[in-house]
Every structure is written in C-alpha cells, then in structure tokens.
Short mmCIF file of C-alpha atoms in Angstrom, two decimals:
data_model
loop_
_atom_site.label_atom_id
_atom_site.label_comp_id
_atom_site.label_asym_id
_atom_site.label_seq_id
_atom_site.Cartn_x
_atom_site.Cartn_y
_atom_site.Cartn_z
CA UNK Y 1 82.80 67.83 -95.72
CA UNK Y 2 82.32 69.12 -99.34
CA UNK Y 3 85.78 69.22 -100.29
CA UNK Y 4 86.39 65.90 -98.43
CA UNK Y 5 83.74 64.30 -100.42
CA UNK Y 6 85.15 66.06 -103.61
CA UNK Y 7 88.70 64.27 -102.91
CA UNK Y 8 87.01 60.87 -102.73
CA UNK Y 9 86.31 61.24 -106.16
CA UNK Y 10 88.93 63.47 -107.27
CA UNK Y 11 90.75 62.50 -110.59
CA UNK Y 12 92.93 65.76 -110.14
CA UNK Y 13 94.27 66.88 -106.94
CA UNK Y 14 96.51 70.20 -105.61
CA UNK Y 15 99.83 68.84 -103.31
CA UNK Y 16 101.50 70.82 -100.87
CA UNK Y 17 105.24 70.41 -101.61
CA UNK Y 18 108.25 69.88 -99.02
CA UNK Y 19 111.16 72.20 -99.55
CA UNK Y 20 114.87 71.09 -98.35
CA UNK Y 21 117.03 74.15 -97.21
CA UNK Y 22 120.46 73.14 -98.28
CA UNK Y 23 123.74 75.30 -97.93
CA UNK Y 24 124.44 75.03 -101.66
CA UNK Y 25 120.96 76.24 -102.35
CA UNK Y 26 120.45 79.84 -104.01
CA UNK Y 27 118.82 82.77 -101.55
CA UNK Y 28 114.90 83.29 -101.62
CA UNK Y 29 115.28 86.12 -103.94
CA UNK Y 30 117.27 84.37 -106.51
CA UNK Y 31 115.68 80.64 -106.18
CA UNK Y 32 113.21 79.25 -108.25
CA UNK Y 33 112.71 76.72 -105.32
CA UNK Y 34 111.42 79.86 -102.88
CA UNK Y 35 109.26 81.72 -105.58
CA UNK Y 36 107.64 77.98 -106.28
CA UNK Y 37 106.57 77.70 -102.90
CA UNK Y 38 106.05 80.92 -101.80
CA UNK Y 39 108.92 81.14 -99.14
CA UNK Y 40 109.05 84.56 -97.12
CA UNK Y 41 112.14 86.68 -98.64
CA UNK Y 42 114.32 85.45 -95.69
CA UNK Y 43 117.75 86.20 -97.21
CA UNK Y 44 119.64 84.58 -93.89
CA UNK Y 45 117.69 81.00 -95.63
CA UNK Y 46 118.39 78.86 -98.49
CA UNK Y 47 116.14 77.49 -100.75
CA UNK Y 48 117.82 74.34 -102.57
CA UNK Y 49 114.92 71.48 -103.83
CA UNK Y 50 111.31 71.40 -103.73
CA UNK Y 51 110.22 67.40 -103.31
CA UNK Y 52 107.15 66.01 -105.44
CA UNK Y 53 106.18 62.41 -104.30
CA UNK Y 54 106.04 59.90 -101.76
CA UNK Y 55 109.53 59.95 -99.94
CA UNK Y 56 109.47 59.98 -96.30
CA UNK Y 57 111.71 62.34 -96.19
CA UNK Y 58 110.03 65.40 -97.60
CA UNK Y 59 106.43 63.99 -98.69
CA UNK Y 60 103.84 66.13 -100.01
CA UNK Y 61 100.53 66.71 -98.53
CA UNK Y 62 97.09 67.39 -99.88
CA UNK Y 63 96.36 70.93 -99.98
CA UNK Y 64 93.90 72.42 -97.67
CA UNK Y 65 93.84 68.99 -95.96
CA UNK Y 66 96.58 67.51 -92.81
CA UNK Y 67 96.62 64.78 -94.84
CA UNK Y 68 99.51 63.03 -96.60
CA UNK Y 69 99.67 61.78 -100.12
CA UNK Y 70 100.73 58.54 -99.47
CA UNK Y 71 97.03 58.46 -96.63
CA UNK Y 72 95.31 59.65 -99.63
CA UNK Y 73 96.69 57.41 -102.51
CA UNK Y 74 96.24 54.23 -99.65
CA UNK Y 75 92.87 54.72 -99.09
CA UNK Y 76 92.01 53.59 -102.91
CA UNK Y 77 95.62 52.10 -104.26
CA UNK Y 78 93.77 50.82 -107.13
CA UNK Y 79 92.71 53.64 -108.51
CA UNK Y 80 95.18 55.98 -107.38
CA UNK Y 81 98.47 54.46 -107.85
CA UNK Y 82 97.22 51.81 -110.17
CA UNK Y 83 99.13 47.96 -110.87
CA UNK Y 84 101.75 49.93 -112.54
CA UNK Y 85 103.18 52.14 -110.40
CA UNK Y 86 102.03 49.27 -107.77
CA UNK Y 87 104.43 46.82 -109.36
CA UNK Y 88 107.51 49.00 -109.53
CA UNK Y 89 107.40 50.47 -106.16
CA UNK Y 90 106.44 46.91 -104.70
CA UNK Y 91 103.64 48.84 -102.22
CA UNK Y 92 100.50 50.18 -102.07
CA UNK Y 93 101.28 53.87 -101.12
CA UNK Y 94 104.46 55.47 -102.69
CA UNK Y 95 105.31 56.21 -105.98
CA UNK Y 96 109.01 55.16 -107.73
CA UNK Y 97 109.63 58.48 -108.71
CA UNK Y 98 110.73 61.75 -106.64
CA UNK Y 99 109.95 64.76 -108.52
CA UNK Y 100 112.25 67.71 -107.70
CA UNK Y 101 113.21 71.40 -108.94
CA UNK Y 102 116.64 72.70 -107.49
CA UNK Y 103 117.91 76.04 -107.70
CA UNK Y 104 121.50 75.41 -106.97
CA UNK Y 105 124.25 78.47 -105.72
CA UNK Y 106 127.32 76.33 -105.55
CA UNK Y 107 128.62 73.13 -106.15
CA UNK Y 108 127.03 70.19 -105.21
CA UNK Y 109 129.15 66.90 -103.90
CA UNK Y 110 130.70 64.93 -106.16
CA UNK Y 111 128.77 61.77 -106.08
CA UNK Y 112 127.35 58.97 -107.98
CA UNK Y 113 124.83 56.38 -107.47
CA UNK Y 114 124.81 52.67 -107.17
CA UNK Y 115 122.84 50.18 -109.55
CA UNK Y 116 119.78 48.31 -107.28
CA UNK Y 117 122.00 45.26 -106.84
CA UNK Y 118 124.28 47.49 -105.30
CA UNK Y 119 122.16 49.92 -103.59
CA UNK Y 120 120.71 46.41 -101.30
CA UNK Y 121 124.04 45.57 -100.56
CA UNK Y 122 125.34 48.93 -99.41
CA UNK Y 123 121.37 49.51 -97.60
CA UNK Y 124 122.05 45.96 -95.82
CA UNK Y 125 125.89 46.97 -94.75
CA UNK Y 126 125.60 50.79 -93.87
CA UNK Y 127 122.25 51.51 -93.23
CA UNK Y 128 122.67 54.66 -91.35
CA UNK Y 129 124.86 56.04 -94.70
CA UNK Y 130 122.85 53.92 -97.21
CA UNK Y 131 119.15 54.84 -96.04
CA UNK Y 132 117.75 52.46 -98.29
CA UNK Y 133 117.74 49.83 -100.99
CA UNK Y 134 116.55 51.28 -104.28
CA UNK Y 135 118.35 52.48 -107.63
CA UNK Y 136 119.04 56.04 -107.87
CA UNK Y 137 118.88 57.44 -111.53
CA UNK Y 138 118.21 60.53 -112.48
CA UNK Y 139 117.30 63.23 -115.28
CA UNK Y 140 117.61 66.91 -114.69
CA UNK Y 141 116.16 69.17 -117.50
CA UNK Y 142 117.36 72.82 -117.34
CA UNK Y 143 115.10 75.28 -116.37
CA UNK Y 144 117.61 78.66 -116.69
CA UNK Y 145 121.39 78.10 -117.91
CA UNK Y 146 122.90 74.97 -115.60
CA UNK Y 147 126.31 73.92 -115.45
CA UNK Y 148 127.32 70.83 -113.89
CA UNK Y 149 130.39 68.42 -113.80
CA UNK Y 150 129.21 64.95 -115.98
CA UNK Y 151 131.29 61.93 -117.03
CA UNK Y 152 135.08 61.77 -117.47
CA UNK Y 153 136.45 63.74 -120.53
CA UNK Y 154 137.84 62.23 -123.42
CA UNK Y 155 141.44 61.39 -122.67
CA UNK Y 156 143.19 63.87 -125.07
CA UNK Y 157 142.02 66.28 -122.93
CA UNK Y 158 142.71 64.86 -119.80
CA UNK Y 159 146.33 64.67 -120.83
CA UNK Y 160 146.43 68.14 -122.06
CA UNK Y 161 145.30 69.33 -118.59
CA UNK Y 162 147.57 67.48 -116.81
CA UNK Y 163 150.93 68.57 -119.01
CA UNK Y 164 149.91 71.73 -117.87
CA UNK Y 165 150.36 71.31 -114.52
CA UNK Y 166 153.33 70.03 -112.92
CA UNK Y 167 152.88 69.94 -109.48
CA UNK Y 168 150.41 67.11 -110.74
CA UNK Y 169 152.81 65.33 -112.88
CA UNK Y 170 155.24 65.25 -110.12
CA UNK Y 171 152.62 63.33 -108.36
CA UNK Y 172 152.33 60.38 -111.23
CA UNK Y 173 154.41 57.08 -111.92
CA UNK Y 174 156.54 56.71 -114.52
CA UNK Y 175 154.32 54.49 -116.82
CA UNK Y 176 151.47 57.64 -116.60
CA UNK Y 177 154.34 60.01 -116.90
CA UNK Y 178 154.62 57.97 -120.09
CA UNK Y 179 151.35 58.62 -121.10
CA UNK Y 180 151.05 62.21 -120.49
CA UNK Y 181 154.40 63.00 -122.85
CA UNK Y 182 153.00 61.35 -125.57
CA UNK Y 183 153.17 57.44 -124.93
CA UNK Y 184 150.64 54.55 -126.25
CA UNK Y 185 147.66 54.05 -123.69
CA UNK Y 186 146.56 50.33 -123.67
CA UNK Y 187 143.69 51.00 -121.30
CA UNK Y 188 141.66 54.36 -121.23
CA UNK Y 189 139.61 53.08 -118.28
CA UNK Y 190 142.73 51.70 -115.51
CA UNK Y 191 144.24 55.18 -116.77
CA UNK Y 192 141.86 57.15 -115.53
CA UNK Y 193 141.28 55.22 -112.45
CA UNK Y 194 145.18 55.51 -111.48
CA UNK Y 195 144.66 59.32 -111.97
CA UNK Y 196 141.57 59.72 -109.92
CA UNK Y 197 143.10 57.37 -106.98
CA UNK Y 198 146.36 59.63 -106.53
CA UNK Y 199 144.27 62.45 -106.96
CA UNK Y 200 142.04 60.72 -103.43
CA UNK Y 201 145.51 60.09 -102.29
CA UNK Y 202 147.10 63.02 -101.58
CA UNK Y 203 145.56 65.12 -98.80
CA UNK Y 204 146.87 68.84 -99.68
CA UNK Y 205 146.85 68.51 -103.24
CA UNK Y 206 143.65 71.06 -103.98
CA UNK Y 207 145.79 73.90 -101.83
CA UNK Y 208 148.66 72.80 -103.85
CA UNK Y 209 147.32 73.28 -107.31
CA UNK Y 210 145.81 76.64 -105.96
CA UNK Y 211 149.22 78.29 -104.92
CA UNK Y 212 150.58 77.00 -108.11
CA UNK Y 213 147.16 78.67 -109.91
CA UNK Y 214 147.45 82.08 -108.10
CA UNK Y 215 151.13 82.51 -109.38
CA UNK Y 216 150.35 82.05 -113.26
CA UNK Y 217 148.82 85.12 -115.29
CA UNK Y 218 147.76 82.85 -118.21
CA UNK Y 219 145.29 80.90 -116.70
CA UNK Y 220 142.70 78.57 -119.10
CA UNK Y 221 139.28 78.01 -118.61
CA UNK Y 222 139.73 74.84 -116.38
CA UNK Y 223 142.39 76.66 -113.94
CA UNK Y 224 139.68 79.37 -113.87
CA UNK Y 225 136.71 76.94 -113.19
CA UNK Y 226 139.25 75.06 -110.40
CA UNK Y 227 139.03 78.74 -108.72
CA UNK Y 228 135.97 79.41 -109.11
CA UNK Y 229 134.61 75.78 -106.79
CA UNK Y 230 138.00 76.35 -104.51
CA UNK Y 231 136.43 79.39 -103.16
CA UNK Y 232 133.35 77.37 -102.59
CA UNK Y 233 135.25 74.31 -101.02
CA UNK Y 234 138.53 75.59 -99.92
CA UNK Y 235 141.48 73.21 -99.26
CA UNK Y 236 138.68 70.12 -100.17
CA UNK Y 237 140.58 66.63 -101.22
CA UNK Y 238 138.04 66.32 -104.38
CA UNK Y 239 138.46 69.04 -105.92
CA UNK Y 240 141.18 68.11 -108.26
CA UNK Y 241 138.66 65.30 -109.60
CA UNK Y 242 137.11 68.58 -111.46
CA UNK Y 243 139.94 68.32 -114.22
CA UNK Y 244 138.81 65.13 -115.13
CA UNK Y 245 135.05 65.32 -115.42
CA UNK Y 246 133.72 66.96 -118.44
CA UNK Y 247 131.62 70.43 -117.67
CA UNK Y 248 128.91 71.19 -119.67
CA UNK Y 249 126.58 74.04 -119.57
CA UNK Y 250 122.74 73.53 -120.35
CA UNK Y 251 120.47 75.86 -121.91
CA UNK Y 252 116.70 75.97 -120.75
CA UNK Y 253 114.69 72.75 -122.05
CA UNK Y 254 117.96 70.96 -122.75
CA UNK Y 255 118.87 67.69 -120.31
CA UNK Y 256 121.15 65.06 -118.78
CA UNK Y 257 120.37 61.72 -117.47
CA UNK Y 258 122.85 60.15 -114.93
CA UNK Y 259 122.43 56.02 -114.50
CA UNK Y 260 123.97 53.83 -112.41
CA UNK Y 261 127.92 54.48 -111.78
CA UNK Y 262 128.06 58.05 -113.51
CA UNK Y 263 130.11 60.03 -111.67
CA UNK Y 264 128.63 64.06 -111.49
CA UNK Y 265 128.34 67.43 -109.60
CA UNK Y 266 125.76 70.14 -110.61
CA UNK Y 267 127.24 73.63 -109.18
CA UNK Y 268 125.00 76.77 -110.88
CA UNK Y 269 121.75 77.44 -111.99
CA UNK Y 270 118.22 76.26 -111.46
CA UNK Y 271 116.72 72.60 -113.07
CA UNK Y 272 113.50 70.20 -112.88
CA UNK Y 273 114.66 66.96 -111.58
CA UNK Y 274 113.33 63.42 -111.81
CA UNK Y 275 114.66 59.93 -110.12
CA UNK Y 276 113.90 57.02 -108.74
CA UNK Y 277 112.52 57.10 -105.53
CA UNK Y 278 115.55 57.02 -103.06
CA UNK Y 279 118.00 58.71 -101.35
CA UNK Y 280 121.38 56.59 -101.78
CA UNK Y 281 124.28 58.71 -102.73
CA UNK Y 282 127.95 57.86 -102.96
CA UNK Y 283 130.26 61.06 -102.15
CA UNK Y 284 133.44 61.85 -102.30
CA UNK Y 285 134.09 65.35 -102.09
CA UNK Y 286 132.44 69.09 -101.88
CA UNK Y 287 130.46 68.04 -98.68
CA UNK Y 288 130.46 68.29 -95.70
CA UNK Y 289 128.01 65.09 -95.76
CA UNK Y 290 129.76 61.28 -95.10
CA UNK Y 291 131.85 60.73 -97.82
CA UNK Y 292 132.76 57.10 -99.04
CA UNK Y 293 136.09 57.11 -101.16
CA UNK Y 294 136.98 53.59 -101.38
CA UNK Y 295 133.15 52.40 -102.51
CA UNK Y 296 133.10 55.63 -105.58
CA UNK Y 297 136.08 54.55 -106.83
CA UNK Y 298 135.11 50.95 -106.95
CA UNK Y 299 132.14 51.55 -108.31
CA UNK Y 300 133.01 53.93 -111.13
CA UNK Y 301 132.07 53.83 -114.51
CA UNK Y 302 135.45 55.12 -116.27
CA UNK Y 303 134.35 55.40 -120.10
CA UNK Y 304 135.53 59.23 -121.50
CA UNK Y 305 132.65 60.87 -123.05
CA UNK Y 306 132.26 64.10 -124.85
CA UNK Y 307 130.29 66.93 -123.44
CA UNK Y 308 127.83 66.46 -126.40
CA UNK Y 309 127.60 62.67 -125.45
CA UNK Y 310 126.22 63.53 -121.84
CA UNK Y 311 123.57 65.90 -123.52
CA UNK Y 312 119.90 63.75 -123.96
CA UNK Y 313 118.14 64.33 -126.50
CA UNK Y 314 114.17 64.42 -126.17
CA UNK Y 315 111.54 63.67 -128.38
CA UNK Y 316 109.23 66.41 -129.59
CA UNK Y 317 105.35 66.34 -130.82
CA UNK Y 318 103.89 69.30 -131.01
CA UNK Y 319 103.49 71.09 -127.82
CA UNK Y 320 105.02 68.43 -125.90
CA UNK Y 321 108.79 67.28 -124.92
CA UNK Y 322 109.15 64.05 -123.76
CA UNK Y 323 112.40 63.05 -121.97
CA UNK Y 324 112.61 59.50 -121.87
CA UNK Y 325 115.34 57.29 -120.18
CA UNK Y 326 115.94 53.75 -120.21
CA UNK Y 327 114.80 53.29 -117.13
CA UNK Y 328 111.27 52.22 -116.25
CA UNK Y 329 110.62 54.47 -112.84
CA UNK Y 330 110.03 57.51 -114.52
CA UNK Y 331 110.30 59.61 -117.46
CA UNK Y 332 109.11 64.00 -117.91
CA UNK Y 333 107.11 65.55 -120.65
CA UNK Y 334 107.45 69.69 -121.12
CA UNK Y 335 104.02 70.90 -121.91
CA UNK Y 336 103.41 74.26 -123.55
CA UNK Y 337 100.87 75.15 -123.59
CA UNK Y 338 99.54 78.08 -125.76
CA UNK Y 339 96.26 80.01 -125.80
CA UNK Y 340 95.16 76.62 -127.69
CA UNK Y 341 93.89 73.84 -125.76
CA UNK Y 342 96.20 71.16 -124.86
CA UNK Y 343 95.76 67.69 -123.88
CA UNK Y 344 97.70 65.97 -121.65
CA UNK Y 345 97.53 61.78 -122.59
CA UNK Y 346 96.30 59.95 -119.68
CA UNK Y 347 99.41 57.56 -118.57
CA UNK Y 348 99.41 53.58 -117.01
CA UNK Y 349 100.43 55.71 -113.78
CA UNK Y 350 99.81 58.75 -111.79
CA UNK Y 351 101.37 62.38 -112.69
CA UNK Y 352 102.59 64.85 -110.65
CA UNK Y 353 102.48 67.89 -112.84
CA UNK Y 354 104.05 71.17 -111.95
CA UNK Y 355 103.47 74.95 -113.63
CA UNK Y 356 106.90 76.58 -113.92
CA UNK Y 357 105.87 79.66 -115.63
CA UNK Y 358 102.87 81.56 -116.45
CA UNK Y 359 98.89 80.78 -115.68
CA UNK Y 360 96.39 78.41 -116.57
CA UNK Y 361 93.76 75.22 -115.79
CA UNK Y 362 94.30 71.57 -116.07
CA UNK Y 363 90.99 69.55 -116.23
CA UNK Y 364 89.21 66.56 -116.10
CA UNK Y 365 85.13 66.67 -115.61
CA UNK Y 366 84.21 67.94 -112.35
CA UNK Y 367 88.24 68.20 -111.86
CA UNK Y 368 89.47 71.05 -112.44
CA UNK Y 369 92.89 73.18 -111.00
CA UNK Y 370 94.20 76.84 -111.77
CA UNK Y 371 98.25 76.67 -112.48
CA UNK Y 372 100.27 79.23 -111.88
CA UNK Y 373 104.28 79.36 -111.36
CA UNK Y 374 104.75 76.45 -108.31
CA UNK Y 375 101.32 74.85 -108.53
CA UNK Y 376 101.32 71.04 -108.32
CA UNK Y 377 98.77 68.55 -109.16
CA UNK Y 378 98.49 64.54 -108.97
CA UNK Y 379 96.89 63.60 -111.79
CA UNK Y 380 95.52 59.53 -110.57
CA UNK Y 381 96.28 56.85 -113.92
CA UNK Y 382 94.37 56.51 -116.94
CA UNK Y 383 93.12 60.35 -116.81
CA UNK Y 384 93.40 62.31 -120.19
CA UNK Y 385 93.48 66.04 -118.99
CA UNK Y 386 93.08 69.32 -120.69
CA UNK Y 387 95.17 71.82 -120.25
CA UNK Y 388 94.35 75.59 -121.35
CA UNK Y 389 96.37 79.09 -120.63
CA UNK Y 390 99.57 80.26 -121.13
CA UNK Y 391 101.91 78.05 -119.44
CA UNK Y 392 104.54 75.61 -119.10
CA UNK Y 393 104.09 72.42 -117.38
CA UNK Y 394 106.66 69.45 -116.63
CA UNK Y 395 104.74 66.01 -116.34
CA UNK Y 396 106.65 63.16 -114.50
CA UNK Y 397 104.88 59.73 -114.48
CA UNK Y 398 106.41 56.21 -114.51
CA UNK Y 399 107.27 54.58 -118.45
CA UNK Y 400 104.84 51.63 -119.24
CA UNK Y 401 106.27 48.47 -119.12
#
C-alpha cells in the first residue's frame, strides 16, 4: 500500500522492460540486450532488442507492480503523458516513441520504412503485413563498434563494383552496359533503380556471384563483405543489393538516422535505438519474415550518398549529447555523468531514461532511483532531475513542437 501510494505521486518511476529473442540477435554472453535485463546465461537463446515504451507488442511494466505502463500513465494522462506527447500519439496512454537497445549477431533484413501517408495506406490494404498506420523513423546511436548497410553509394563506386564482376554485367542492357564502360548517365536515380530491379529479378544470382567469388584469390573488401552475409543468408535473392548500399562502421557515441524511404540493414554490433512508435517494415531480403519486393522498390528513395553523409552529427553541451532529428516523435540525449552532479532539463514530455554503463541516482524530491547498467526510469513531463554517480545515461523524450 506504501509503494502504491508512492506511485500515485511518483515523478520518477523504475519499468520492467520486454526483451524480443530474435535469430539475428547476439548470445546472452555476448549481448548487451541479456546483461541489461539480467537474462540467465542460456547460450541455446538469443538476446536481440530490449523495448522501452508503450507498444503492444513488448510494453513495459512497472517494477515491483503487475501493472502496465500504459494502466499507469492512463490513470492521470495529464500529468503523465502530458498535451504533448498527448497530441502526437493522438491517445491518452502510449507514447510516439519506442525506445530500444539491440545487440545484433548477423544481418538484419534489408528493409525500409514508409512515410505516414504511406504507412495508412499499406495498414488499410495489408493489415496482417502492415500492423499498423504510423511513420517509422528511426535513430540508432552506437553503443560498441556497429556496422550496418545505409543509403545507396555514390555512383562511381557503384560502377566500379560492377566492372568487376561480370557475371553481373552479363545480366545488364546495353544502355547500362553503356554506363558501366564509361558512358554519360542522364539519371543517377532510374540508374540505380534498373540495377536494383534485375538484381530482384534474377532468382540464383547471390549463388552465382558466390561461385564466381570463391574462384578469385584477389578478392576486395566488398567481395569479402558479400561472403561474409552469404554465410549468414545463403543462396538469399537480396543479397546482391549489398553492392549497392554504402557500409559504414560506427564508433561508440556516433549515429545514423533513417527517415522515410531509406533503404538499410544493420548486421554487427550492439546500438541504442529510438523511433516512432510502430512496427511497419518493408523487406526485401535477409529474412525469413514476409518480404514485399514490388512495394520497396516503389517506394525507394534512390539519391547516392557518401558514407560520411549517412553519419548524424549531434549537438554537444557539456555533459550532454543531444541527437536530434527532424522529426517531432522523438529525439536522445547521452548523459555523462561524472562524480559532479548533473541535471537532466525537464522536457514538454515524458523520458524514458536508461543506464548503459556504470552506477548512480537520478532524482527528483521524494523521487529518487539507483542506476546501474539496464536500469530504466520514466521520468513524467516538466520534471528537472538530478543525476549523480558515475554513469552514462541515454534520455529519449518527444521534440517540442
């Protein structure tokens, strides 16, 4: 009855967190996921995300309590979720963020996700494949070295890669065999597009590419990194889609965000991850999962990028990192905190804040939670905390309007 009548007037509360136990995710001894939430060393188990949030799917509960966030924020919306939050999630019990850390073994589909006009449409046509109608954009900040697939390359280097390899250029037309020997390119974009749609076209050409592979002794980095997935996803038809896509390799702290149409596959290493709240996906390759061709390659933004374009760059004051996208469901702050205090700005929406290394004690008045690696707190709006310790904490919250 104590702590019940504590969490009536809580400004600061411990979750529970869900964790999803994907294939691709890393074993319990190697996965950030499984030391965050104290999973049993079960080596025969993977341990892929850990969910912050509101999503039905994997929603967190109150600790020490049977009782689910979204029960607890609904009993006072007003102060719990606030008009904020309340006005971009259009209800009075979920937030429009889902918070996330993966720990990630092998490659992840390649996938992209639609814009919210086109989320609706594909929720209303394929519910059962489109589980609902919301935006899916997303920021993942590296939490140990991460390499993932991001964006199309620029096109010199698409070309290079494919005058390397013939059993490809066999494959092309004559206006791309054009292109590829050296000819003018009037349209960088319908290029690419013609690439990437023989590439969905031909069902063998993965096993192909990896005969051809396994009989060269000088093989580059790409051939190498073409390997490297095909022993993940043997004989799979979008694999070849890897030469196109730039791969870039994070260091801790440094991060990517992924809007609407951006084609990308994350395949090593462990990350924080923040994005609206939904669970829409478009795949087309390295899963198992439903996989919708036709719609990804409609729906495609082709624009090459350099790897150093894909790279976000945060702000920094002091002790804290924000990472701020142009989108208005959420945005992350990396908190450091020191020995000195630290304090955390209150924001127009709840937090969920989560300790990914070392110990400490986030605060406000009677409020008050040890952190240590995996805690989580919900931090209700308008709360300034303090933080003390030796610690780092990531922050997610929605950006004011």
């Amino acid at each position: 009855n104590e702590y019940k009548s504590y969490l009536s007037m809580a400004t600061i509360i411990q979750l529970e967190c869900s964790v999803q136990n994907y294939l691709w995710g890393r074993c319990a001894k190697e996965s950030l996921v499984a030391k965050f939430a104290n999973a049993s060393n079960n080596d025969n188990e993977r341990y892929a995300e850990l969910w912050m949030g509101t999503h039905k799917k994997g929603p967190s509960v109150v600790a020490s309590e049977s009782l689910k966030l979204t029960e607890w924020i609904r009993a006072s919306p007003e102060t719990r979720l606030g008009p904020n939050a309340r006005f971009i999630s259009g209800n009075d019990s979920e937030l429009p963020f889902l918070f996330k850390v993966l720990s990630v073994d092998k490659a992840l589909s390649i996938q992209v996700h639609p814009n919210k006009s086109h989320a609706e449409e594909l929720h209303q046509k394929d519910p059962a494949h489109y589980p609902d109608a919301n935006h899916k954009p997303e920021l993942a900040i590296a939490l140990t070295e991460f390499e993932a697939f991001c964006g199309f390359r620029p096109i010199s280097e698409i070309i290079s890669i494919l005058s390397n390899h013939p059993e490809i250029c066999s494959l092309l037309s004559q206006d791309l065999k054009l292109i590829v020997s050296g000819g003018e390119i009037n349209n960088e974009k319908a290029f690419i597009k013609a690439i990437l749609e023989i590439f969905f076209s031909q069902e063998n050409l993965s096993e192909i590419i990896y005969k051809e592979l396994n009989a060269k002794t000088d093989l580059s980095p790409d051939d190498k990194l073409f390997l490297r997935i095909y022993n993940q996803h043997p004989n799979d038809r979008g694999l070849p889609v890897v030469f196109l896509l730039n791969h870039i390799t994070l260091q801790p702290g440094e991060a990517v965000f992924l809007g609407a149409n951006k084609i990308h596959a994350y395949f090593r290493g462990d990350c924080i991850e923040c994005m609206a709240c939904s669970d829409n996906v478009v795949r087309a390759g390295l899963t198992p999962k439903f996989m919708d061709v036709d719609t990804l390659v409609s729906m495609l933004d082709y624009t090459p990028t350099s790897k150093e374009e894909q790279v976000m760059v945060p702000q920094t004051h002091g002790p804290i990192t924000s990472y701020l996208p142009p989108v208005r469901d959420f945005g992350v702050e990396r908190i450091a905190v020191g020995g000195n205090e630290v304090i955390i700005p209150a924001k127009p929406s709840p937090q969920i804040v989560i300790c990914t290394e070392g110990n400490g004690t986030v605060a406000n008045g009677d409020s008050q939670v040890p952190m240590g690696p995996g805690t989580v707190v919900y931090i209700i709006p308008g709360v300034q905390v303090t933080a003390t310790g030796q610690a780092v904490l990531f922050s997610s919250f929605c950006q004011a309007e």
